[in-house]
CSV table of C-alpha atoms in Angstrom, one decimal:
chain,number,residue,atom,x,y,z
A,1,MET,CA,-34.6,55.8,7.2
A,2,ASP,CA,-36.9,52.8,6.4
A,3,TRP,CA,-35.1,49.7,6.9
A,4,GLY,CA,-37.5,47.2,6.0
A,5,TRP,CA,-35.6,46.7,2.8
A,6,VAL,CA,-32.9,45.5,3.7
A,7,PRO,CA,-34.2,41.9,4.6
A,8,ILE,CA,-35.3,41.1,1.4
A,9,VAL,CA,-31.9,42.5,-0.9
A,10,VAL,CA,-30.3,40.1,2.0
A,11,ALA,CA,-33.2,37.4,0.8
A,12,LEU,CA,-32.0,38.2,-3.0
A,13,ILE,CA,-28.5,37.8,-2.6
A,14,ALA,CA,-28.4,34.3,0.1
A,15,GLY,CA,-31.4,32.6,-1.6
A,16,PRO,CA,-29.3,31.8,-5.1
A,17,VAL,CA,-26.0,31.4,-3.1
A,18,MET,CA,-27.7,28.9,-0.5
A,19,TRP,CA,-29.3,27.1,-3.6
A,20,MET,CA,-25.5,26.9,-5.4
A,21,LEU,CA,-23.8,25.6,-2.1
A,22,LYS,CA,-26.3,22.7,-1.9
A,23,ARG,CA,-25.8,22.0,-5.4
A,24,PHE,CA,-22.0,21.4,-4.8
A,25,GLU,CA,-22.5,20.3,-1.6
A,26,ARG,CA,-24.7,17.2,-3.1
A,27,ARG,CA,-22.0,16.7,-5.4
A,28,ASN,CA,-19.1,16.8,-3.1
A,29,ASP,CA,-21.4,14.3,-1.4
A,30,GLN,CA,-21.2,12.1,-4.7
A,31,GLN,CA,-17.4,12.5,-4.8
A,32,HIS,CA,-17.3,11.9,-1.1
A,33,ALA,CA,-18.5,8.3,-1.4
A,34,SER,CA,-16.6,7.5,-4.7
A,35,ASN,CA,-13.1,8.4,-3.5
A,36,LEU,CA,-14.4,6.8,-0.4
A,37,GLU,CA,-14.7,3.1,-2.2
A,38,LEU,CA,-11.3,3.8,-4.1
A,39,LEU,CA,-9.8,4.2,-0.6
A,40,GLN,CA,-11.4,1.2,0.7
A,41,ASP,CA,-10.1,-0.4,-2.2
A,42,ILE,CA,-6.4,1.0,-2.0
A,43,LYS,CA,-6.6,-0.2,1.9
A,44,VAL,CA,-7.6,-4.1,0.7
A,45,SER,CA,-4.5,-3.9,-1.6
A,46,VAL,CA,-2.3,-2.7,0.7
A,47,HIS,CA,-3.4,-4.9,3.6
A,48,GLU,CA,-2.7,-7.9,0.7
A,49,ASN,CA,0.8,-6.6,-0.5
A,50,ARG,CA,1.9,-6.1,3.2
A,51,GLN,CA,0.9,-10.1,4.0
A,52,ASP,CA,3.0,-11.0,0.6
A,53,VAL,CA,6.0,-9.3,1.8
A,54,ARG,CA,5.7,-11.1,5.0
A,55,GLU,CA,5.4,-14.2,3.7
A,56,LEU,CA,8.3,-13.2,1.6
A,57,ARG,CA,10.3,-12.5,4.5
A,58,GLY,CA,9.9,-15.6,5.8
A,59,ASP,CA,10.6,-17.5,3.0
A,60,VAL,CA,14.2,-15.4,2.9
A,61,ARG,CA,15.0,-16.3,6.0
A,62,GLY,CA,14.4,-19.8,5.8
A,63,LEU,CA,16.5,-19.8,2.8
A,64,LYS,CA,19.0,-17.9,4.5
A,65,ALA,CA,19.3,-20.1,7.2
A,66,ASP,CA,19.4,-23.2,4.8
A,67,HIS,CA,21.8,-21.2,3.1
A,68,ARG,CA,23.9,-21.1,6.5
A,69,LEU,CA,23.8,-24.6,7.2
A,70,LEU,CA,24.6,-26.0,4.1
A,71,LYS,CA,27.8,-23.6,3.9
A,72,TYR,CA,28.6,-24.8,7.4
A,73,GLU,CA,28.0,-28.4,6.0
A,74,VAL,CA,30.3,-28.2,3.1
A,75,ASP,CA,33.0,-26.3,5.0
A,76,ARG,CA,32.9,-29.3,7.4
A,77,ILE,CA,32.9,-32.5,5.0
A,78,GLY,CA,35.8,-30.1,3.0
A,79,GLN,CA,38.0,-30.1,6.0
A,80,LYS,CA,37.9,-33.8,6.5
A,81,VAL,CA,38.5,-34.3,2.7
A,82,GLU,CA,41.7,-34.4,1.5
A,83,PRO,CA,41.9,-32.7,-2.2
A,84,VAL,CA,42.1,-34.9,-5.0
A,85,GLU,CA,44.7,-34.1,-8.0
A,86,PRO,CA,42.5,-33.6,-11.2
A,87,ARG,CA,43.4,-36.2,-13.7
A,88,GLY,CA,42.5,-36.4,-17.3
A,89,VAL,CA,39.1,-38.7,-18.2
A,90,TYR,CA,41.1,-41.8,-19.9
A,91,GLU,CA,44.0,-42.4,-17.0
């Protein structure tokens, strides 16, 4: 038997398949580049939001410390001052 025709059949089938795969690969490269750019933008946004959250946490800690100090001062002053009976405005 002569098997000389097998490489020709393989080439006729594989040629168009390889051509289509190459087109899809090129299209995927373009999609990959656009997705990579989008991912980079998301990374920058996440980093900026992380910095904002860290700043807000610092502000909240400062406010909590100020609130504790103010509450301590009010409690301390409240212990020294005797309560006054409420009176009317014109008395």
